[in-house]
Amino acid sequence: MPVCYDLHSHTNASDGSLTPTELVQHATRCGVSQLAVTDHDTTAGVAEASAAAVACGIELIAGVEISVTWRRHTLHIVGLNVDPRNRSLQQGLLGLQSLRQYRGSRIAARLARRGLDVTHRVAELAGAAAPARSHFARALSEAGLVRDPQRAFRRWLAAGRPAYVSTNWAGLADAVNWIARAGGVAVLAHPARYRLTLSKRRQLLREFKQLGGRGIEVVSANNDSAQIRTMAAAAEEFELLASCGSDYHGPHQHWVTLGRLRPLPRTLAPVWTAWS
Ligand code: AMP
Ligand code: MN
Ligand code: MN
Ligand code: MN
């Protein structure tokens, strides 16, 4: 079987729609041979995913996607090849889980005040997971209160919109440290998605590197070749390992497929050289 890495994916332990077992089975069908499960602020899906990966004969890389606030920007730091049993990591994630619960209740209240009562459905959709904005987006869209989840973000949930609740997530140094203590590699997720000026992004990368950050997602789903070139140049300048991941959330996002990513530029050191 040819080697195929997808190092960013979600299960229903956060805002993905597949169970860890379903995700791993689907990844296998898609030809992924090395899959990282990187749920938002939790590793709760990793144990089940690992067992499923053994059954499917693929490699499961334990991961997490940590929500970070850096100079008023929300960033995502992916931790790859972490030990989910690590105490520092789990303590940090516990704090983020309770922030999510608190923020979720405030988002629900803001929507309810405007006659949009999705509290019950969000709880159902989230199940055992801490609520994410994507659960709200799905609930609003299902109830016919917006045309699709994208519009729920645009109208209600995105920064500056009426149901947005700004949250002080983990510090960048904290996130990098938790990942490092858990033996993992800290990777800046989907760098093209942040609204950062060029100079801000360079400041971020410099700081990230100084704090012990080791990688950057050079290839994510729907990146065009210009974005890939930009991030490849950033990886070279800041001597960061290159990662690739689809950020798969489930079949409802029919425009994203597991493992179908453009190849990493050959001049870069792939992030998996850090553990394999
Ligand atoms: P949260 O971490 O709870 O604020 O939710 C962030 C998640 O919502 C992301 O991981 C995406 O899955 C999803 N998301 C964020 N912004 C958008 C958007 N504009 N359209 C669709 N999904 C989004
Ligand atoms: Mn998500
Ligand atoms: Mn993300
Ligand atoms: Mn993600």
PDB file of C-alpha atoms and ligand atoms in Angstrom:
ATOM      1  CA  MET A   1       0.000   0.000   0.000  1.00  0.00           C
ATOM      2  CA  PRO A   2       1.455   3.407  -0.887  1.00  0.00           C
ATOM      3  CA  VAL A   3       2.148   5.739   2.018  1.00  0.00           C
ATOM      4  CA  CYS A   4      -0.442   8.462   2.407  1.00  0.00           C
ATOM      5  CA  TYR A   5      -0.442  10.896   5.314  1.00  0.00           C
ATOM      6  CA  ASP A   6      -3.410  12.898   6.575  1.00  0.00           C
ATOM      7  CA  LEU A   7      -2.425  14.630   9.796  1.00  0.00           C
ATOM      8  CA  HIS A   8      -5.513  16.681  10.668  1.00  0.00           C
ATOM      9  CA  SER A   9      -8.970  15.192  11.224  1.00  0.00           C
ATOM     10  CA  HIS A  10     -11.931  15.307  13.592  1.00  0.00           C
ATOM     11  CA  THR A  11     -14.264  12.782  15.209  1.00  0.00           C
ATOM     12  CA  ASN A  12     -17.432  13.205  17.213  1.00  0.00           C
ATOM     13  CA  ALA A  13     -15.240  13.613  20.297  1.00  0.00           C
ATOM     14  CA  SER A  14     -15.225  17.243  19.068  1.00  0.00           C
ATOM     15  CA  ASP A  15     -17.071  18.637  16.045  1.00  0.00           C
ATOM     16  CA  GLY A  16     -16.612  15.823  13.544  1.00  0.00           C
ATOM     17  CA  SER A  17     -19.667  13.814  12.587  1.00  0.00           C
ATOM     18  CA  LEU A  18     -18.102  10.332  12.481  1.00  0.00           C
ATOM     19  CA  THR A  19     -17.205   8.172  15.455  1.00  0.00           C
ATOM     20  CA  PRO A  20     -13.476   7.459  15.786  1.00  0.00           C
ATOM     21  CA  THR A  21     -14.064   3.961  14.381  1.00  0.00           C
ATOM     22  CA  GLU A  22     -16.055   5.273  11.418  1.00  0.00           C
ATOM     23  CA  LEU A  23     -13.396   7.899  10.715  1.00  0.00           C
ATOM     24  CA  VAL A  24     -10.573   5.347  10.685  1.00  0.00           C
ATOM     25  CA  GLN A  25     -12.572   2.964   8.480  1.00  0.00           C
ATOM     26  CA  HIS A  26     -13.353   5.785   6.081  1.00  0.00           C
ATOM     27  CA  ALA A  27      -9.714   6.916   6.032  1.00  0.00           C
ATOM     28  CA  THR A  28      -8.647   3.371   5.190  1.00  0.00           C
ATOM     29  CA  ARG A  29     -11.116   3.260   2.286  1.00  0.00           C
ATOM     30  CA  CYS A  30      -9.714   6.595   1.102  1.00  0.00           C
ATOM     31  CA  GLY A  31      -6.207   5.127   0.985  1.00  0.00           C
ATOM     32  CA  VAL A  32      -4.798   6.921   4.026  1.00  0.00           C
ATOM     33  CA  SER A  33      -2.052   4.852   5.630  1.00  0.00           C
ATOM     34  CA  GLN A  34      -1.097   7.260   8.437  1.00  0.00           C
ATOM     35  CA  LEU A  35      -3.911   9.225  10.045  1.00  0.00           C
ATOM     36  CA  ALA A  36      -3.756  11.766  12.863  1.00  0.00           C
ATOM     37  CA  VAL A  37      -6.904  12.375  14.886  1.00  0.00           C
ATOM     38  CA  THR A  38      -6.751  15.984  16.057  1.00  0.00           C
ATOM     39  CA  ASP A  39      -9.951  16.907  17.859  1.00  0.00           C
ATOM     40  CA  HIS A  40     -10.494  20.376  19.283  1.00  0.00           C
ATOM     41  CA  ASP A  41      -9.085  20.569  22.806  1.00  0.00           C
ATOM     42  CA  THR A  42      -9.505  16.860  23.543  1.00  0.00           C
ATOM     43  CA  THR A  43      -7.900  13.481  22.989  1.00  0.00           C
ATOM     44  CA  ALA A  44     -11.070  11.593  23.955  1.00  0.00           C
ATOM     45  CA  GLY A  45     -11.372   9.980  20.506  1.00  0.00           C
ATOM     46  CA  VAL A  46      -7.807   8.691  20.303  1.00  0.00           C
ATOM     47  CA  ALA A  47      -8.164   5.389  22.186  1.00  0.00           C
ATOM     48  CA  GLU A  48     -11.058   4.166  20.065  1.00  0.00           C
ATOM     49  CA  ALA A  49      -9.360   5.411  16.885  1.00  0.00           C
ATOM     50  CA  SER A  50      -6.157   3.546  17.783  1.00  0.00           C
ATOM     51  CA  ALA A  51      -8.041   0.298  18.269  1.00  0.00           C
ATOM     52  CA  ALA A  52      -9.842   0.763  14.967  1.00  0.00           C
ATOM     53  CA  ALA A  53      -6.544   1.533  13.220  1.00  0.00           C
ATOM     54  CA  VAL A  54      -5.072  -1.757  14.438  1.00  0.00           C
ATOM     55  CA  ALA A  55      -8.081  -3.571  12.999  1.00  0.00           C
ATOM     56  CA  CYS A  56      -7.799  -1.696   9.688  1.00  0.00           C
ATOM     57  CA  GLY A  57      -4.020  -2.050   9.437  1.00  0.00           C
ATOM     58  CA  ILE A  58      -3.223   1.659   9.271  1.00  0.00           C
ATOM     59  CA  GLU A  59      -1.128   3.834  11.585  1.00  0.00           C
ATOM     60  CA  LEU A  60      -2.954   6.154  13.968  1.00  0.00           C
ATOM     61  CA  ILE A  61      -1.060   9.193  15.212  1.00  0.00           C
ATOM     62  CA  ALA A  62      -2.459  10.551  18.465  1.00  0.00           C
ATOM     63  CA  GLY A  63      -3.123  14.251  18.124  1.00  0.00           C
ATOM     64  CA  VAL A  64      -5.046  17.259  19.342  1.00  0.00           C
ATOM     65  CA  GLU A  65      -5.930  20.706  18.004  1.00  0.00           C
ATOM     66  CA  ILE A  66      -5.545  23.304  20.735  1.00  0.00           C
ATOM     67  CA  SER A  67      -7.427  26.610  20.679  1.00  0.00           C
ATOM     68  CA  VAL A  68      -5.075  29.505  21.376  1.00  0.00           C
ATOM     69  CA  THR A  69      -5.512  33.228  21.814  1.00  0.00           C
ATOM     70  CA  TRP A  70      -2.528  35.175  20.543  1.00  0.00           C
ATOM     71  CA  ARG A  71      -2.778  38.974  20.519  1.00  0.00           C
ATOM     72  CA  ARG A  72      -6.560  38.828  20.247  1.00  0.00           C
ATOM     73  CA  HIS A  73      -6.399  36.349  17.360  1.00  0.00           C
ATOM     74  CA  THR A  74      -7.731  32.820  17.717  1.00  0.00           C
ATOM     75  CA  LEU A  75      -5.197  30.321  16.400  1.00  0.00           C
ATOM     76  CA  HIS A  76      -5.126  26.557  16.267  1.00  0.00           C
ATOM     77  CA  ILE A  77      -2.045  24.602  17.265  1.00  0.00           C
ATOM     78  CA  VAL A  78      -2.049  20.938  16.328  1.00  0.00           C
ATOM     79  CA  GLY A  79      -0.100  18.560  18.534  1.00  0.00           C
ATOM     80  CA  LEU A  80       1.044  15.421  16.728  1.00  0.00           C
ATOM     81  CA  ASN A  81       2.300  12.169  18.222  1.00  0.00           C
ATOM     82  CA  VAL A  82       1.330  13.197  21.734  1.00  0.00           C
ATOM     83  CA  ASP A  83       1.002  10.844  24.675  1.00  0.00           C
ATOM     84  CA  PRO A  84      -2.657  11.248  25.607  1.00  0.00           C
ATOM     85  CA  ARG A  85      -1.925  10.047  29.145  1.00  0.00           C
ATOM     86  CA  ASN A  86       0.305  13.033  29.852  1.00  0.00           C
ATOM     87  CA  ARG A  87      -0.858  14.963  32.914  1.00  0.00           C
ATOM     88  CA  SER A  88       0.161  18.481  31.802  1.00  0.00           C
ATOM     89  CA  LEU A  89      -1.573  18.062  28.492  1.00  0.00           C
ATOM     90  CA  GLN A  90      -4.764  16.718  30.039  1.00  0.00           C
ATOM     91  CA  GLN A  91      -4.854  19.410  32.710  1.00  0.00           C
ATOM     92  CA  GLY A  92      -4.532  22.061  30.026  1.00  0.00           C
ATOM     93  CA  LEU A  93      -7.233  20.486  27.900  1.00  0.00           C
ATOM     94  CA  LEU A  94      -9.541  20.225  30.911  1.00  0.00           C
ATOM     95  CA  GLY A  95      -9.406  23.993  31.317  1.00  0.00           C
ATOM     96  CA  LEU A  96     -10.244  24.484  27.644  1.00  0.00           C
ATOM     97  CA  GLN A  97     -13.142  22.048  27.897  1.00  0.00           C
ATOM     98  CA  SER A  98     -14.712  24.065  30.676  1.00  0.00           C
ATOM     99  CA  LEU A  99     -14.159  27.294  28.709  1.00  0.00           C
ATOM    100  CA  ARG A 100     -16.018  25.626  25.846  1.00  0.00           C
ATOM    101  CA  GLN A 101     -18.924  24.645  28.088  1.00  0.00           C
ATOM    102  CA  TYR A 102     -19.186  28.153  29.505  1.00  0.00           C
ATOM    103  CA  ARG A 103     -18.905  29.789  26.098  1.00  0.00           C
ATOM    104  CA  GLY A 104     -21.477  27.358  24.701  1.00  0.00           C
ATOM    105  CA  SER A 105     -24.053  28.357  27.276  1.00  0.00           C
ATOM    106  CA  ARG A 106     -23.429  32.020  26.503  1.00  0.00           C
ATOM    107  CA  ILE A 107     -23.791  31.491  22.744  1.00  0.00           C
ATOM    108  CA  ALA A 108     -27.031  29.585  23.383  1.00  0.00           C
ATOM    109  CA  ALA A 109     -28.345  32.443  25.540  1.00  0.00           C
ATOM    110  CA  ARG A 110     -27.460  35.035  22.905  1.00  0.00           C
ATOM    111  CA  LEU A 111     -29.305  33.079  20.238  1.00  0.00           C
ATOM    112  CA  ALA A 112     -32.285  32.356  22.498  1.00  0.00           C
ATOM    113  CA  ARG A 113     -32.630  36.057  23.253  1.00  0.00           C
ATOM    114  CA  ARG A 114     -33.165  36.553  19.535  1.00  0.00           C
ATOM    115  CA  GLY A 115     -35.763  33.814  19.334  1.00  0.00           C
ATOM    116  CA  LEU A 116     -33.391  31.141  18.025  1.00  0.00           C
ATOM    117  CA  ASP A 117     -33.671  28.287  20.454  1.00  0.00           C
ATOM    118  CA  VAL A 118     -31.245  25.544  19.481  1.00  0.00           C
ATOM    119  CA  THR A 119     -29.920  24.712  22.947  1.00  0.00           C
ATOM    120  CA  HIS A 120     -31.461  21.264  23.085  1.00  0.00           C
ATOM    121  CA  ARG A 121     -30.392  20.284  19.577  1.00  0.00           C
ATOM    122  CA  VAL A 122     -26.838  21.522  20.132  1.00  0.00           C
ATOM    123  CA  ALA A 123     -26.586  19.321  23.206  1.00  0.00           C
ATOM    124  CA  GLU A 124     -27.800  16.364  21.136  1.00  0.00           C
ATOM    125  CA  LEU A 125     -25.395  17.082  18.281  1.00  0.00           C
ATOM    126  CA  ALA A 126     -22.450  17.579  20.612  1.00  0.00           C
ATOM    127  CA  GLY A 127     -23.223  14.406  22.581  1.00  0.00           C
ATOM    128  CA  ALA A 128     -20.272  13.765  24.851  1.00  0.00           C
ATOM    129  CA  ALA A 129     -18.224  16.483  23.133  1.00  0.00           C
ATOM    130  CA  ALA A 130     -17.834  20.020  24.426  1.00  0.00           C
ATOM    131  CA  PRO A 131     -19.877  22.362  22.228  1.00  0.00           C
ATOM    132  CA  ALA A 132     -18.171  23.952  19.226  1.00  0.00           C
ATOM    133  CA  ARG A 133     -19.567  26.744  17.087  1.00  0.00           C
ATOM    134  CA  SER A 134     -19.981  24.209  14.301  1.00  0.00           C
ATOM    135  CA  HIS A 135     -22.595  22.385  16.426  1.00  0.00           C
ATOM    136  CA  PHE A 136     -24.538  25.638  16.630  1.00  0.00           C
ATOM    137  CA  ALA A 137     -24.147  26.178  12.908  1.00  0.00           C
ATOM    138  CA  ARG A 138     -25.496  22.718  12.158  1.00  0.00           C
ATOM    139  CA  ALA A 139     -28.427  23.127  14.568  1.00  0.00           C
ATOM    140  CA  LEU A 140     -29.389  26.517  13.107  1.00  0.00           C
ATOM    141  CA  SER A 141     -29.247  25.156   9.601  1.00  0.00           C
ATOM    142  CA  GLU A 142     -31.207  21.981  10.423  1.00  0.00           C
ATOM    143  CA  ALA A 143     -33.955  24.061  12.027  1.00  0.00           C
ATOM    144  CA  GLY A 144     -34.202  26.113   8.849  1.00  0.00           C
ATOM    145  CA  LEU A 145     -33.125  29.268  10.681  1.00  0.00           C
ATOM    146  CA  VAL A 146     -30.300  29.768   8.165  1.00  0.00           C
ATOM    147  CA  ARG A 147     -29.848  28.263   4.719  1.00  0.00           C
ATOM    148  CA  ASP A 148     -26.624  26.386   5.521  1.00  0.00           C
ATOM    149  CA  PRO A 149     -23.988  26.174   8.263  1.00  0.00           C
ATOM    150  CA  GLN A 150     -21.699  28.619   6.442  1.00  0.00           C
ATOM    151  CA  ARG A 151     -24.425  31.236   6.637  1.00  0.00           C
ATOM    152  CA  ALA A 152     -24.892  30.521  10.344  1.00  0.00           C
ATOM    153  CA  PHE A 153     -21.281  31.612  10.822  1.00  0.00           C
ATOM    154  CA  ARG A 154     -21.658  34.653   8.620  1.00  0.00           C
ATOM    155  CA  ARG A 155     -24.915  35.792  10.198  1.00  0.00           C
ATOM    156  CA  TRP A 156     -24.519  34.742  13.846  1.00  0.00           C
ATOM    157  CA  LEU A 157     -21.386  32.951  14.951  1.00  0.00           C
ATOM    158  CA  ALA A 158     -18.335  34.566  13.352  1.00  0.00           C
ATOM    159  CA  ALA A 159     -16.279  37.166  15.215  1.00  0.00           C
ATOM    160  CA  GLY A 160     -18.240  40.371  15.552  1.00  0.00           C
ATOM    161  CA  ARG A 161     -21.617  38.747  14.832  1.00  0.00           C
ATOM    162  CA  PRO A 162     -24.471  38.816  17.384  1.00  0.00           C
ATOM    163  CA  ALA A 163     -23.927  35.359  18.906  1.00  0.00           C
ATOM    164  CA  TYR A 164     -20.135  35.583  18.997  1.00  0.00           C
ATOM    165  CA  VAL A 165     -18.658  35.202  22.454  1.00  0.00           C
ATOM    166  CA  SER A 166     -15.004  36.096  22.565  1.00  0.00           C
ATOM    167  CA  THR A 167     -12.977  33.670  24.631  1.00  0.00           C
ATOM    168  CA  ASN A 168      -9.543  33.716  26.135  1.00  0.00           C
ATOM    169  CA  TRP A 169      -8.205  30.343  25.009  1.00  0.00           C
ATOM    170  CA  ALA A 170      -4.800  28.911  25.912  1.00  0.00           C
ATOM    171  CA  GLY A 171      -1.691  31.044  25.571  1.00  0.00           C
ATOM    172  CA  LEU A 172       0.626  30.127  22.704  1.00  0.00           C
ATOM    173  CA  ALA A 173       3.413  29.220  25.141  1.00  0.00           C
ATOM    174  CA  ASP A 174       1.045  27.023  27.165  1.00  0.00           C
ATOM    175  CA  ALA A 175      -0.191  25.112  24.136  1.00  0.00           C
ATOM    176  CA  VAL A 176       3.344  24.506  22.857  1.00  0.00           C
ATOM    177  CA  ASN A 177       4.484  23.405  26.319  1.00  0.00           C
ATOM    178  CA  TRP A 178       1.624  20.977  26.914  1.00  0.00           C
ATOM    179  CA  ILE A 179       2.337  19.354  23.560  1.00  0.00           C
ATOM    180  CA  ALA A 180       6.077  19.222  24.194  1.00  0.00           C
ATOM    181  CA  ARG A 181       5.585  17.679  27.646  1.00  0.00           C
ATOM    182  CA  ALA A 182       3.356  15.059  26.084  1.00  0.00           C
ATOM    183  CA  GLY A 183       6.251  14.211  23.737  1.00  0.00           C
ATOM    184  CA  GLY A 184       4.473  15.658  20.716  1.00  0.00           C
ATOM    185  CA  VAL A 185       5.281  18.040  17.896  1.00  0.00           C
ATOM    186  CA  ALA A 186       3.527  21.437  17.885  1.00  0.00           C
ATOM    187  CA  VAL A 187       2.333  22.484  14.444  1.00  0.00           C
ATOM    188  CA  LEU A 188       0.649  25.726  13.398  1.00  0.00           C
ATOM    189  CA  ALA A 189      -2.642  24.628  11.823  1.00  0.00           C
ATOM    190  CA  HIS A 190      -4.039  26.049   8.558  1.00  0.00           C
ATOM    191  CA  PRO A 191      -1.863  29.199   8.564  1.00  0.00           C
ATOM    192  CA  ALA A 192      -3.583  30.617   5.489  1.00  0.00           C
ATOM    193  CA  ARG A 193      -6.877  30.849   7.326  1.00  0.00           C
ATOM    194  CA  TYR A 194      -5.952  33.558   9.842  1.00  0.00           C
ATOM    195  CA  ARG A 195      -6.546  37.196   9.173  1.00  0.00           C
ATOM    196  CA  LEU A 196      -2.970  38.214   9.826  1.00  0.00           C
ATOM    197  CA  THR A 197      -0.931  40.743   7.929  1.00  0.00           C
ATOM    198  CA  LEU A 198       2.300  39.459   6.499  1.00  0.00           C
ATOM    199  CA  SER A 199       4.349  41.046   9.231  1.00  0.00           C
ATOM    200  CA  LYS A 200       2.030  39.750  11.949  1.00  0.00           C
ATOM    201  CA  ARG A 201       2.325  36.255  10.544  1.00  0.00           C
ATOM    202  CA  ARG A 202       6.095  36.515  10.601  1.00  0.00           C
ATOM    203  CA  GLN A 203       5.994  37.728  14.200  1.00  0.00           C
ATOM    204  CA  LEU A 204       3.773  34.786  15.052  1.00  0.00           C
ATOM    205  CA  LEU A 205       6.096  32.290  13.397  1.00  0.00           C
ATOM    206  CA  ARG A 206       9.154  33.781  15.061  1.00  0.00           C
ATOM    207  CA  GLU A 207       7.500  33.614  18.458  1.00  0.00           C
ATOM    208  CA  PHE A 208       6.106  30.130  17.820  1.00  0.00           C
ATOM    209  CA  LYS A 209       9.557  28.867  16.870  1.00  0.00           C
ATOM    210  CA  GLN A 210      11.182  30.507  19.904  1.00  0.00           C
ATOM    211  CA  LEU A 211       8.631  28.893  22.189  1.00  0.00           C
ATOM    212  CA  GLY A 212       9.398  25.443  20.809  1.00  0.00           C
ATOM    213  CA  GLY A 213       6.914  25.194  17.952  1.00  0.00           C
ATOM    214  CA  ARG A 214       8.272  22.772  15.369  1.00  0.00           C
ATOM    215  CA  GLY A 215       5.962  22.555  12.393  1.00  0.00           C
ATOM    216  CA  ILE A 216       3.547  24.293  10.072  1.00  0.00           C
ATOM    217  CA  GLU A 217       0.726  22.918   7.936  1.00  0.00           C
ATOM    218  CA  VAL A 218       2.010  23.675   4.483  1.00  0.00           C
ATOM    219  CA  VAL A 219      -0.739  21.710   2.772  1.00  0.00           C
ATOM    220  CA  SER A 220      -4.338  21.639   3.898  1.00  0.00           C
ATOM    221  CA  ALA A 221      -7.496  20.820   1.962  1.00  0.00           C
ATOM    222  CA  ASN A 222      -8.484  23.421  -0.620  1.00  0.00           C
ATOM    223  CA  ASN A 223      -5.142  25.232  -0.443  1.00  0.00           C
ATOM    224  CA  ASP A 224      -4.161  26.549  -3.851  1.00  0.00           C
ATOM    225  CA  SER A 225      -0.598  26.302  -5.090  1.00  0.00           C
ATOM    226  CA  ALA A 226       0.131  29.953  -4.273  1.00  0.00           C
ATOM    227  CA  GLN A 227      -0.805  29.387  -0.627  1.00  0.00           C
ATOM    228  CA  ILE A 228       1.316  26.258  -0.552  1.00  0.00           C
ATOM    229  CA  ARG A 229       4.300  28.160  -1.954  1.00  0.00           C
ATOM    230  CA  THR A 230       3.830  30.924   0.630  1.00  0.00           C
ATOM    231  CA  MET A 231       3.721  28.491   3.531  1.00  0.00           C
ATOM    232  CA  ALA A 232       6.576  26.433   2.130  1.00  0.00           C
ATOM    233  CA  ALA A 233       8.687  29.600   2.086  1.00  0.00           C
ATOM    234  CA  ALA A 234       7.655  30.294   5.680  1.00  0.00           C
ATOM    235  CA  ALA A 235       8.626  26.744   6.676  1.00  0.00           C
ATOM    236  CA  GLU A 236      12.056  27.266   5.139  1.00  0.00           C
ATOM    237  CA  GLU A 237      12.598  30.703   6.633  1.00  0.00           C
ATOM    238  CA  PHE A 238      11.680  29.633  10.165  1.00  0.00           C
ATOM    239  CA  GLU A 239      13.097  26.123   9.839  1.00  0.00           C
ATOM    240  CA  LEU A 240       9.811  24.414  10.561  1.00  0.00           C
ATOM    241  CA  LEU A 241       8.810  20.880   9.636  1.00  0.00           C
ATOM    242  CA  ALA A 242       6.089  20.601   7.029  1.00  0.00           C
ATOM    243  CA  SER A 243       2.742  18.991   7.765  1.00  0.00           C
ATOM    244  CA  CYS A 244      -0.259  18.138   5.636  1.00  0.00           C
ATOM    245  CA  GLY A 245      -3.822  17.520   6.731  1.00  0.00           C
ATOM    246  CA  SER A 246      -7.330  17.775   5.355  1.00  0.00           C
ATOM    247  CA  ASP A 247      -9.079  19.042   8.523  1.00  0.00           C
ATOM    248  CA  TYR A 248     -11.774  16.486   7.715  1.00  0.00           C
ATOM    249  CA  HIS A 249     -14.997  16.858   9.762  1.00  0.00           C
ATOM    250  CA  GLY A 250     -17.230  14.271   8.073  1.00  0.00           C
ATOM    251  CA  PRO A 251     -19.139  13.523   4.897  1.00  0.00           C
ATOM    252  CA  HIS A 252     -21.426  16.561   5.347  1.00  0.00           C
ATOM    253  CA  GLN A 253     -18.466  18.665   4.159  1.00  0.00           C
ATOM    254  CA  HIS A 254     -18.568  16.980   0.781  1.00  0.00           C
ATOM    255  CA  TRP A 255     -15.821  19.249  -0.595  1.00  0.00           C
ATOM    256  CA  VAL A 256     -13.191  17.766   1.736  1.00  0.00           C
ATOM    257  CA  THR A 257     -11.815  14.246   1.287  1.00  0.00           C
ATOM    258  CA  LEU A 258      -9.442  12.380   3.568  1.00  0.00           C
ATOM    259  CA  GLY A 259      -5.938  11.929   2.222  1.00  0.00           C
ATOM    260  CA  ARG A 260      -6.460  13.682  -1.070  1.00  0.00           C
ATOM    261  CA  LEU A 261      -3.854  16.384  -0.567  1.00  0.00           C
ATOM    262  CA  ARG A 262      -1.319  17.997  -2.809  1.00  0.00           C
ATOM    263  CA  PRO A 263       2.175  16.642  -2.177  1.00  0.00           C
ATOM    264  CA  LEU A 264       4.479  18.479   0.210  1.00  0.00           C
ATOM    265  CA  PRO A 265       7.201  20.417  -1.620  1.00  0.00           C
ATOM    266  CA  ARG A 266      10.205  18.120  -1.773  1.00  0.00           C
ATOM    267  CA  THR A 267      12.606  20.733  -0.415  1.00  0.00           C
ATOM    268  CA  LEU A 268      10.915  20.584   2.997  1.00  0.00           C
ATOM    269  CA  ALA A 269      11.441  18.157   5.862  1.00  0.00           C
ATOM    270  CA  PRO A 270       8.133  16.374   6.530  1.00  0.00           C
ATOM    271  CA  VAL A 271       6.853  16.570  10.072  1.00  0.00           C
ATOM    272  CA  TRP A 272       6.768  12.780  10.442  1.00  0.00           C
ATOM    273  CA  THR A 273      10.576  12.665  10.416  1.00  0.00           C
ATOM    274  CA  ALA A 274      10.169  13.851  14.018  1.00  0.00           C
ATOM    275  CA  TRP A 275       8.718  10.493  15.110  1.00  0.00           C
ATOM    276  CA  SER A 276       9.269   7.858  12.428  1.00  0.00           C
TER     277      SER A 276
HETATM  278  P1  AMP B   1     -14.898  26.761  17.774  1.00  0.00           P
HETATM  279  O1  AMP B   1     -13.527  26.198  17.987  1.00  0.00           O
HETATM  280  O2  AMP B   1     -15.919  26.159  18.667  1.00  0.00           O
HETATM  281  O3  AMP B   1     -14.917  28.256  17.779  1.00  0.00           O
HETATM  282  O4  AMP B   1     -15.354  26.297  16.346  1.00  0.00           O
HETATM  283  C1  AMP B   1     -14.479  26.401  15.322  1.00  0.00           C
HETATM  284  C2  AMP B   1     -14.887  25.384  14.288  1.00  0.00           C
HETATM  285  O5  AMP B   1     -15.985  25.868  13.551  1.00  0.00           O
HETATM  286  C3  AMP B   1     -13.788  25.203  13.275  1.00  0.00           C
HETATM  287  O6  AMP B   1     -12.933  24.175  13.669  1.00  0.00           O
HETATM  288  C4  AMP B   1     -14.536  24.810  12.047  1.00  0.00           C
HETATM  289  O7  AMP B   1     -14.867  23.449  12.125  1.00  0.00           O
HETATM  290  C5  AMP B   1     -15.800  25.617  12.167  1.00  0.00           C
HETATM  291  N1  AMP B   1     -15.768  26.923  11.495  1.00  0.00           N
HETATM  292  C6  AMP B   1     -15.148  28.046  11.894  1.00  0.00           C
HETATM  293  N2  AMP B   1     -15.404  29.080  11.056  1.00  0.00           N
HETATM  294  C7  AMP B   1     -16.210  28.590  10.100  1.00  0.00           C
HETATM  295  C8  AMP B   1     -16.840  29.134   8.951  1.00  0.00           C
HETATM  296  N3  AMP B   1     -16.693  30.430   8.610  1.00  0.00           N
HETATM  297  N4  AMP B   1     -17.617  28.330   8.207  1.00  0.00           N
HETATM  298  C9  AMP B   1     -17.793  27.041   8.544  1.00  0.00           C
HETATM  299  N5  AMP B   1     -17.216  26.463   9.600  1.00  0.00           N
HETATM  300  C10 AMP B   1     -16.441  27.218  10.378  1.00  0.00           C
HETATM  301 MN    MN B   2     -13.798  22.085  13.743  1.00  0.00          MN
HETATM  302 MN    MN B   3      -8.745  24.552  13.087  1.00  0.00          MN
HETATM  303 MN    MN B   4      -9.355  21.154  12.640  1.00  0.00          MN
END
